[in-house]
mmCIF file of C-alpha atoms in Angstrom:
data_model
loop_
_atom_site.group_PDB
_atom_site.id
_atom_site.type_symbol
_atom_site.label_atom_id
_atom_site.label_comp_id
_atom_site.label_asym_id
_atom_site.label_seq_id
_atom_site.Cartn_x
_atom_site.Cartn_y
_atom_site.Cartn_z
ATOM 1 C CA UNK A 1 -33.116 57.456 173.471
ATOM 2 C CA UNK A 2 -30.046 57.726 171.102
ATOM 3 C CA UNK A 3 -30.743 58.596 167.822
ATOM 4 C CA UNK A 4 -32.017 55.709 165.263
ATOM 5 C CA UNK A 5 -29.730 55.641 162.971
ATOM 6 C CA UNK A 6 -31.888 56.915 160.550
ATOM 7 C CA UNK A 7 -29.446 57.909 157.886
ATOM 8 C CA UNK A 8 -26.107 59.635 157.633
ATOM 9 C CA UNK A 9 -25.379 63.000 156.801
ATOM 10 C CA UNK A 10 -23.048 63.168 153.940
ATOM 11 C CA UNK A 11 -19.340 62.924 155.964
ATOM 12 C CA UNK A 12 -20.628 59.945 157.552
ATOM 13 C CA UNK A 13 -21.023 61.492 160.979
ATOM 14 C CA UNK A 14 -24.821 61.660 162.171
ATOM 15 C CA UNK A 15 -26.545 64.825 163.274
ATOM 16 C CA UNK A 16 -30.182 65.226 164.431
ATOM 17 C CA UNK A 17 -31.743 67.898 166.474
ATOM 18 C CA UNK A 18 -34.887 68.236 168.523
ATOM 19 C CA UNK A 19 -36.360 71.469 170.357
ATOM 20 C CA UNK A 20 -39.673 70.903 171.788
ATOM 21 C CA UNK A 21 -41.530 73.916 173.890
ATOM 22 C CA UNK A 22 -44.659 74.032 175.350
ATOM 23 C CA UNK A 23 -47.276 74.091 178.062
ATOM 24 C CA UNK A 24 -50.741 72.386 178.768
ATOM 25 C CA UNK A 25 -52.882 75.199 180.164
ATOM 26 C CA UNK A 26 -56.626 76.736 179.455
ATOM 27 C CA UNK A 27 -56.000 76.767 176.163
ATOM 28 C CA UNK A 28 -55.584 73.184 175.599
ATOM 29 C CA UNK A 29 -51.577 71.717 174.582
ATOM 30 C CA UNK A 30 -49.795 74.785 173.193
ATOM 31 C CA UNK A 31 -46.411 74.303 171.806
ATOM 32 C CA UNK A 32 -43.871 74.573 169.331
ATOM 33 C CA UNK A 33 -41.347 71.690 167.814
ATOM 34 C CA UNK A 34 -38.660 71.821 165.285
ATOM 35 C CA UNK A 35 -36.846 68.384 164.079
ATOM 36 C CA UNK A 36 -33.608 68.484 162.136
ATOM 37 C CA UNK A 37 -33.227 64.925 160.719
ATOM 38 C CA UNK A 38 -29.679 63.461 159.075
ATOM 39 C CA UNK A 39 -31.032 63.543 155.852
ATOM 40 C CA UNK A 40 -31.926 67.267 155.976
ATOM 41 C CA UNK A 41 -35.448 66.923 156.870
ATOM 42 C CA UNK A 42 -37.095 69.859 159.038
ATOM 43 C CA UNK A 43 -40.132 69.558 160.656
ATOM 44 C CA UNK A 44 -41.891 72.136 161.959
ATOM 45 C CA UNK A 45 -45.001 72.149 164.455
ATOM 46 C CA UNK A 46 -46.704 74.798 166.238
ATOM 47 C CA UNK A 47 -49.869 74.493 167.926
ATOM 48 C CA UNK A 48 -51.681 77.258 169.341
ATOM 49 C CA UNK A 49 -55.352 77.128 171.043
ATOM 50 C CA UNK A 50 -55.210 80.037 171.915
ATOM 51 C CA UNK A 51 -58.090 82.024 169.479
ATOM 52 C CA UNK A 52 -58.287 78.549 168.299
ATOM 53 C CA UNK A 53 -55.680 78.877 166.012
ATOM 54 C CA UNK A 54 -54.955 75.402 164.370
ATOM 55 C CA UNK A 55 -52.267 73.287 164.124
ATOM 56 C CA UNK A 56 -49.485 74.131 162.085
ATOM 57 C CA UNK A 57 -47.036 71.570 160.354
ATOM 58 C CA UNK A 58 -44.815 71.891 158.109
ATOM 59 C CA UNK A 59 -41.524 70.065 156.963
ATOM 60 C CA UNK A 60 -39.149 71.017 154.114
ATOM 61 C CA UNK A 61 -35.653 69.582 153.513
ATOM 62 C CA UNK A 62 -32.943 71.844 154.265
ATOM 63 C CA UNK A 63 -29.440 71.605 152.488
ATOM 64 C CA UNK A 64 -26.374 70.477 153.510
ATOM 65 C CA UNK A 65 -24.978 73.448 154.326
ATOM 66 C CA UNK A 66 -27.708 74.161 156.479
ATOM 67 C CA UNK A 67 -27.031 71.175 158.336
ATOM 68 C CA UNK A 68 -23.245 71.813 158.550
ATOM 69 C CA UNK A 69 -23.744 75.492 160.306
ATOM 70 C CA UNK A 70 -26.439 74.126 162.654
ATOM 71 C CA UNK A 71 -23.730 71.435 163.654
ATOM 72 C CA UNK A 72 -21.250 74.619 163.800
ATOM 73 C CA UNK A 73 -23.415 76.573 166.069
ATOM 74 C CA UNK A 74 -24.092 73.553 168.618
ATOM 75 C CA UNK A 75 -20.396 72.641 168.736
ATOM 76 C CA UNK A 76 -19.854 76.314 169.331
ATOM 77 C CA UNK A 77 -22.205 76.644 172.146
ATOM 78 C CA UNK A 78 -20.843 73.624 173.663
ATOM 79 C CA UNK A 79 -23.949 72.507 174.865
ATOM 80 C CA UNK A 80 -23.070 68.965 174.270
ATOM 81 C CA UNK A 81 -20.893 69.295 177.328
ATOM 82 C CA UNK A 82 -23.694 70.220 179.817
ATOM 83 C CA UNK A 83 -26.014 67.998 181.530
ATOM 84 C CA UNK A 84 -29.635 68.725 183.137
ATOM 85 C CA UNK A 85 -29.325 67.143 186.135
ATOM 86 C CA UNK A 86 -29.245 70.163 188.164
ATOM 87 C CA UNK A 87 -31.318 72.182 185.953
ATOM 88 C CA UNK A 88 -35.339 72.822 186.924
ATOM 89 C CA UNK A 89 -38.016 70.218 186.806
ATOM 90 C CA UNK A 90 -40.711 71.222 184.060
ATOM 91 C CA UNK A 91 -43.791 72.610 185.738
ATOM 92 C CA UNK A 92 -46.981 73.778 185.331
ATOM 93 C CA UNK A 93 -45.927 76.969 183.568
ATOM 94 C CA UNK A 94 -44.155 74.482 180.947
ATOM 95 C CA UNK A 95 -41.343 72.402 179.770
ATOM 96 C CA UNK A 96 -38.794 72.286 177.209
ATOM 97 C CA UNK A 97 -36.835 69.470 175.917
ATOM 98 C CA UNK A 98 -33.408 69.418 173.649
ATOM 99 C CA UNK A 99 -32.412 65.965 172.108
ATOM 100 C CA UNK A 100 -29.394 66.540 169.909
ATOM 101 C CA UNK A 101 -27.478 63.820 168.528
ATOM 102 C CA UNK A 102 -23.404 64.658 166.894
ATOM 103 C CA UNK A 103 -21.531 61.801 165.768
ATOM 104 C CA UNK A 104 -20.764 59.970 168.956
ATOM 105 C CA UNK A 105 -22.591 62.136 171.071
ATOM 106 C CA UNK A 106 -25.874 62.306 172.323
ATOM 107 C CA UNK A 107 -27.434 64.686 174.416
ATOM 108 C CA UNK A 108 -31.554 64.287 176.017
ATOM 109 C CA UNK A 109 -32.436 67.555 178.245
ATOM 110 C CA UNK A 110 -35.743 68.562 179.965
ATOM 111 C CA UNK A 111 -36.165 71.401 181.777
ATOM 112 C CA UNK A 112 -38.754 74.204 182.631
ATOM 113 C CA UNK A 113 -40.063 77.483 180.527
ATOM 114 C CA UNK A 114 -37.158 79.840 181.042
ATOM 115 C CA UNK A 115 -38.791 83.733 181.869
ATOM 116 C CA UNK A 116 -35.161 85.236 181.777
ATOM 117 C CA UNK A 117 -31.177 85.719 182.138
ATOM 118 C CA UNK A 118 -32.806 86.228 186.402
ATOM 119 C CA UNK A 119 -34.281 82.892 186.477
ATOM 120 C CA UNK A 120 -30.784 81.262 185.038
ATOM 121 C CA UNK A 121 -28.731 83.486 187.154
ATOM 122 C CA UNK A 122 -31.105 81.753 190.135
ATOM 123 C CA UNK A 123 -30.996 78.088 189.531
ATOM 124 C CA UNK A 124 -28.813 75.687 190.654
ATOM 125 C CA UNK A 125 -26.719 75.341 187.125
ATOM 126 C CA UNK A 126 -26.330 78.944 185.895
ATOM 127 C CA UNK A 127 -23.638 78.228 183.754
ATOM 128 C CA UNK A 128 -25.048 75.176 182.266
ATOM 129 C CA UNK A 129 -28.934 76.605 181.691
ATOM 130 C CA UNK A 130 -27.212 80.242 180.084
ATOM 131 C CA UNK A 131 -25.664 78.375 177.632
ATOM 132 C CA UNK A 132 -28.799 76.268 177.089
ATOM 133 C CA UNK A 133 -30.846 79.453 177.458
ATOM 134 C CA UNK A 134 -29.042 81.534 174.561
ATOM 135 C CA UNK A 135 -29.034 78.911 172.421
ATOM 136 C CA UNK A 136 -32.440 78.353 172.276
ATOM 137 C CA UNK A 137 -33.017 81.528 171.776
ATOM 138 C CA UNK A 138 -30.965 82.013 169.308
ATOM 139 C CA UNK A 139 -32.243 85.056 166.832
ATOM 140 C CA UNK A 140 -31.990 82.832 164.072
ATOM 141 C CA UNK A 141 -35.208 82.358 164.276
ATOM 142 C CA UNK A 142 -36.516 85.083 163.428
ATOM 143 C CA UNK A 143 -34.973 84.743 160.043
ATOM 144 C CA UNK A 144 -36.402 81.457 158.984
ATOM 145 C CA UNK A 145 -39.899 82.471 160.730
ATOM 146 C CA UNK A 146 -39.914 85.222 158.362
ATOM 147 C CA UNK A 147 -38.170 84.517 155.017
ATOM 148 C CA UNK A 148 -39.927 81.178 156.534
ATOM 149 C CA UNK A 149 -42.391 80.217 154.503
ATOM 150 C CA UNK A 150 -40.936 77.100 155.146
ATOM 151 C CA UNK A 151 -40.435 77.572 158.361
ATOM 152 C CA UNK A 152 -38.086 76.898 160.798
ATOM 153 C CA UNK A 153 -38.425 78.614 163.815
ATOM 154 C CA UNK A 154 -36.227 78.352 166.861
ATOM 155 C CA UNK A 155 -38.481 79.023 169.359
ATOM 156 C CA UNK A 156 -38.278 82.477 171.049
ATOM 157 C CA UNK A 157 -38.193 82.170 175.000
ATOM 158 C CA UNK A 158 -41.260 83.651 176.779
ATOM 159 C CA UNK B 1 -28.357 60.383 143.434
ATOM 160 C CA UNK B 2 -28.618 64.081 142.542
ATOM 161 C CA UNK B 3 -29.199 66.698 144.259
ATOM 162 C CA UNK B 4 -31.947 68.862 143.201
ATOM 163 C CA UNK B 5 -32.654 72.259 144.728
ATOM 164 C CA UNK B 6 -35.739 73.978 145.713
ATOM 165 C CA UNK B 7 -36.872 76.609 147.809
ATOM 166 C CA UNK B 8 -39.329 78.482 149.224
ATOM 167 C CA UNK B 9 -42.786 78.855 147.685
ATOM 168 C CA UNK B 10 -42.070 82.349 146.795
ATOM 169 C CA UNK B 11 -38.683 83.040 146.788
ATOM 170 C CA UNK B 12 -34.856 81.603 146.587
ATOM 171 C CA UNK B 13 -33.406 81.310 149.356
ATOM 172 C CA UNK B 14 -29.284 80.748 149.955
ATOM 173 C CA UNK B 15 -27.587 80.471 153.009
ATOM 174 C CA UNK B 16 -23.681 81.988 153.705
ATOM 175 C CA UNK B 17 -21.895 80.400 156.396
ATOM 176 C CA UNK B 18 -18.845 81.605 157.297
ATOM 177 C CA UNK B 19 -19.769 85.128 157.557
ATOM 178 C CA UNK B 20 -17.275 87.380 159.810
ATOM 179 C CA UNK B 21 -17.986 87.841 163.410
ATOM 180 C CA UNK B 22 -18.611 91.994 163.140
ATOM 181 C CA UNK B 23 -20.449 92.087 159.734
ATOM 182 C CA UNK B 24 -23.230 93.823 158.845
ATOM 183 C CA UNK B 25 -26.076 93.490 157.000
ATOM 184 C CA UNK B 26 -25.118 96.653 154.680
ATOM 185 C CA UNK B 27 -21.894 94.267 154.197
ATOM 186 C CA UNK B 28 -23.815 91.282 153.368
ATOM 187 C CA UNK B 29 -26.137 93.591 151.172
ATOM 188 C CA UNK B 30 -23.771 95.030 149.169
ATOM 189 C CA UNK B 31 -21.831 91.505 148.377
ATOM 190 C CA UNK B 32 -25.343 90.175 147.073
ATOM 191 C CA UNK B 33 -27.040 93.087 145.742
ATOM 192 C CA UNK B 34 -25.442 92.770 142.218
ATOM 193 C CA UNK B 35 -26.693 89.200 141.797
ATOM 194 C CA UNK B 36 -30.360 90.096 141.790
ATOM 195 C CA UNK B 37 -32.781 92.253 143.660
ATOM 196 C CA UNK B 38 -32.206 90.877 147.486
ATOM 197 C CA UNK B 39 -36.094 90.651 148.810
ATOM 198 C CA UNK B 40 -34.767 89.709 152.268
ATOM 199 C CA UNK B 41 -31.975 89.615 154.048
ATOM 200 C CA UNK B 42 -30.928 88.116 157.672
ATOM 201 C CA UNK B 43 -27.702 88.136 158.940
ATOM 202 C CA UNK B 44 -27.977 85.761 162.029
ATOM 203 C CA UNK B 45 -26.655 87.299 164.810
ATOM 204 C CA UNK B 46 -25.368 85.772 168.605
ATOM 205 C CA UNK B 47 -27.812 87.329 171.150
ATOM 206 C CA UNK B 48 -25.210 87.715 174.016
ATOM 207 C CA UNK B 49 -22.483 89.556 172.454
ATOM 208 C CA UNK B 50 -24.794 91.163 169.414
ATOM 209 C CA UNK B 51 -21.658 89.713 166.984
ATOM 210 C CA UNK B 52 -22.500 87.740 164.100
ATOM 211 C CA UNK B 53 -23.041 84.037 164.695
ATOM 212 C CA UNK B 54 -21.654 83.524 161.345
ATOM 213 C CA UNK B 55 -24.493 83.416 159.151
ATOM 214 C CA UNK B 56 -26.584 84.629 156.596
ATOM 215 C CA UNK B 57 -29.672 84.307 154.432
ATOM 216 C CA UNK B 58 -30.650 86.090 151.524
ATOM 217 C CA UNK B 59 -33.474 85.544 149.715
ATOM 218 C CA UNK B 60 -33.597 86.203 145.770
ATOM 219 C CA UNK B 61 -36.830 86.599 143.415
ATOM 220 C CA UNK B 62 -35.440 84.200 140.978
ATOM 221 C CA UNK B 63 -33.690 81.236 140.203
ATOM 222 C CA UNK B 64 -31.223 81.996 138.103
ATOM 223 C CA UNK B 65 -30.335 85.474 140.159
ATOM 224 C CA UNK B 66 -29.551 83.249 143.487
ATOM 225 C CA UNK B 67 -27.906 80.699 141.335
ATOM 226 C CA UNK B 68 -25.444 83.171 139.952
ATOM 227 C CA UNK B 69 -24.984 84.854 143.239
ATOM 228 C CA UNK B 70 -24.062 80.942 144.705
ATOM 229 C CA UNK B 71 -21.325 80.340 141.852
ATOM 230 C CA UNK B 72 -20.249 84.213 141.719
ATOM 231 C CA UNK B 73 -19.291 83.931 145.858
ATOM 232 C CA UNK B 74 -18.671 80.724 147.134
ATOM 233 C CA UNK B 75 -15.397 80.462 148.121
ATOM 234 C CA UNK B 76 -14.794 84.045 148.469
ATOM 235 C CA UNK B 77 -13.631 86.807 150.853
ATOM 236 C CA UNK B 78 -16.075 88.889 152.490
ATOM 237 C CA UNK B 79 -14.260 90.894 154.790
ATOM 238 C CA UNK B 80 -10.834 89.079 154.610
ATOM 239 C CA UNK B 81 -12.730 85.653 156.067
ATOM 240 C CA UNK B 82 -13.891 83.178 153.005
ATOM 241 C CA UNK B 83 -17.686 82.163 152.676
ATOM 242 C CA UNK B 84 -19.607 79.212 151.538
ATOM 243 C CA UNK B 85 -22.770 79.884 149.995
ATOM 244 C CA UNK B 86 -25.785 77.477 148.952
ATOM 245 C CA UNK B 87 -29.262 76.568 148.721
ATOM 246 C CA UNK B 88 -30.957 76.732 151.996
ATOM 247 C CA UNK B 89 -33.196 74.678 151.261
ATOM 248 C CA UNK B 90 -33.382 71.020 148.681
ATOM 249 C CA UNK B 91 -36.277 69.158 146.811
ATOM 250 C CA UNK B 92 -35.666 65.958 148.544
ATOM 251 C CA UNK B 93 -33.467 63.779 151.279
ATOM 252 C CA UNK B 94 -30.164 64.391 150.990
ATOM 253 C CA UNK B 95 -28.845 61.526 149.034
ATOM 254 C CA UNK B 96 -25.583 60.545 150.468
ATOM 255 C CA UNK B 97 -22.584 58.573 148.915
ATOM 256 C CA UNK B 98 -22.660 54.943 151.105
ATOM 257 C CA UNK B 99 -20.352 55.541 154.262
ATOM 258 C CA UNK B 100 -17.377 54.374 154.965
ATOM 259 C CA UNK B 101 -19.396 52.362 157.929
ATOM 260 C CA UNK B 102 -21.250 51.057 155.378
ATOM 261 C CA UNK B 103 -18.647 50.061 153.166
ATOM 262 C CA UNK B 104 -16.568 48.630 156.151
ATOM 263 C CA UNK B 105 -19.609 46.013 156.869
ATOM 264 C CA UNK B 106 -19.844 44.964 153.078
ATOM 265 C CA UNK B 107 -16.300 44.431 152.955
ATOM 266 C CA UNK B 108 -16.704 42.538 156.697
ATOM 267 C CA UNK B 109 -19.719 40.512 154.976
ATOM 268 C CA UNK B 110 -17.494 39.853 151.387
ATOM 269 C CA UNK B 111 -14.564 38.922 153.581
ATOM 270 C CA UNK B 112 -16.688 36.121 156.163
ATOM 271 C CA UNK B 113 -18.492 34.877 152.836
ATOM 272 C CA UNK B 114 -14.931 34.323 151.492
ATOM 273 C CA UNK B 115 -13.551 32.406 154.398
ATOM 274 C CA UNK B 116 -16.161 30.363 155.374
#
């Protein structure tokens, strides 16, 4: 659903953002989730079974600048134009979902793992799941996963 | 209510947005290196075209060296394009001013409490 209203980000227009990836396998429910929230809130999980690693949460508020460039870099990628209705089902390899909400607009996708540029180049949406694809993958992550003692990683594709 | 900024456990971290599309991180290094020792550096790039997706983080040892760095460069050229630069990260919620929406439904409310 649309986002709750939960708050404004200063400007009065409301932002949230929601990457979820994962997979339930051998090793139990392995994934990875990152929450923006209009008041700056990040929330980070990332649970791994795999050498039983534990579950990792953390949250940390981020400033408004932050949330002003992550805003930036979704209206860049014009994302919020797409739609996943052509995009693939998730399966047993995995799923990903995107829930972004910008002002008036409100985006809810679900799709599969994405292996690579071949398997977007393949489906029946290339243009749609490449721009979908490279943002999720987006290299910021590495940044915040690093400097990230706090956090904040954008999922890296598999 | 005011803001109040915090960071990482172990370091200060300040974001520049902004940043010019073919920077560097030598570029971004040698705008911030005279604030403070930089212990990290990432200069956020756009995977498809390897050009900068127009940000930055830089992570300072102290306070008062990222602090000085903020005031010293926001609002400046780097590369003939002007950056913003801030705390990454804040203490708390960020404490907003009430909306206009929510200033519109008080007046709304004053306005129906007047007339009735």
């Amino acid at each position: 659903g649309a986002g709750n209203g939960a708050g404004e980000e200063a400007g009065g227009a409301e932002f949230y953002l929601r990457y979820y990836v994962g997979h339930k396998g051998k090793f139990g429910h392995e994934f990875l989730e990152f929450e923006f929230r209009p008041d700056g809130k990040l929330r980070y999980a990332n649970n791994s079974n795999y050498k039983n690693d534990t579950m990792i949460r953390k949250e940390v508020f981020v400033s408004p600048s932050v949330l002003r460039e992550a805003r930036r870099i979704i209206q860049d990628s014009e994302i919020m134009k797409e739609d996943d209705s052509n995009w693939p089902e998730p399966d047993r390899v995995g799923r990903q979902e995107l829930e972004i909400v910008m002002g008036n607009e409100h985006i809810s996708f679900t799709t599969s793992k994405i292996g690579s540029l071949v398997d977007v180049q393949t489906s029946k949406d290339p243009e749609g799941l490449r721009i979908f694809y490279y943002l999720v993958q987006s290299r910021g992550i590495d940044a915040w996963y690093k400097l990230g003692r706090p956090f904040m990683a954008f999922p890296m594709g598999d | 209510g005011k803001l109040c900024y915090l960071v990482a456990i172990e370091g200060w971290i300040i974001i520049v947005s902004g940043v010019k599309e073919d920077a560097e991180e030598s570029d971004l290094y040698d705008a911030f290196a005279e604030f403070g020792e930089v212990k990290d550096l990432h200069l956020n790039l756009e995977r498809r075209t390897g050009y900068g997706k127009g940000y930055a983080l830089v992570e300072y040892g102290c306070f008062e060296e990222a602090q000085t760095a903020i005031r010293s460069m926001n609002g400046t050229q780097l590369l003939t394009k002007t950056i913003h630069v801030d705390w990454a990260f804040n203490r708390g919620p960020i404490q907003n001013v009430t909306s206009a929406r929510c200033e519109l439904n008080v007046c709304i409310f004053v306005l129906a409490i007047a007339l009735s």
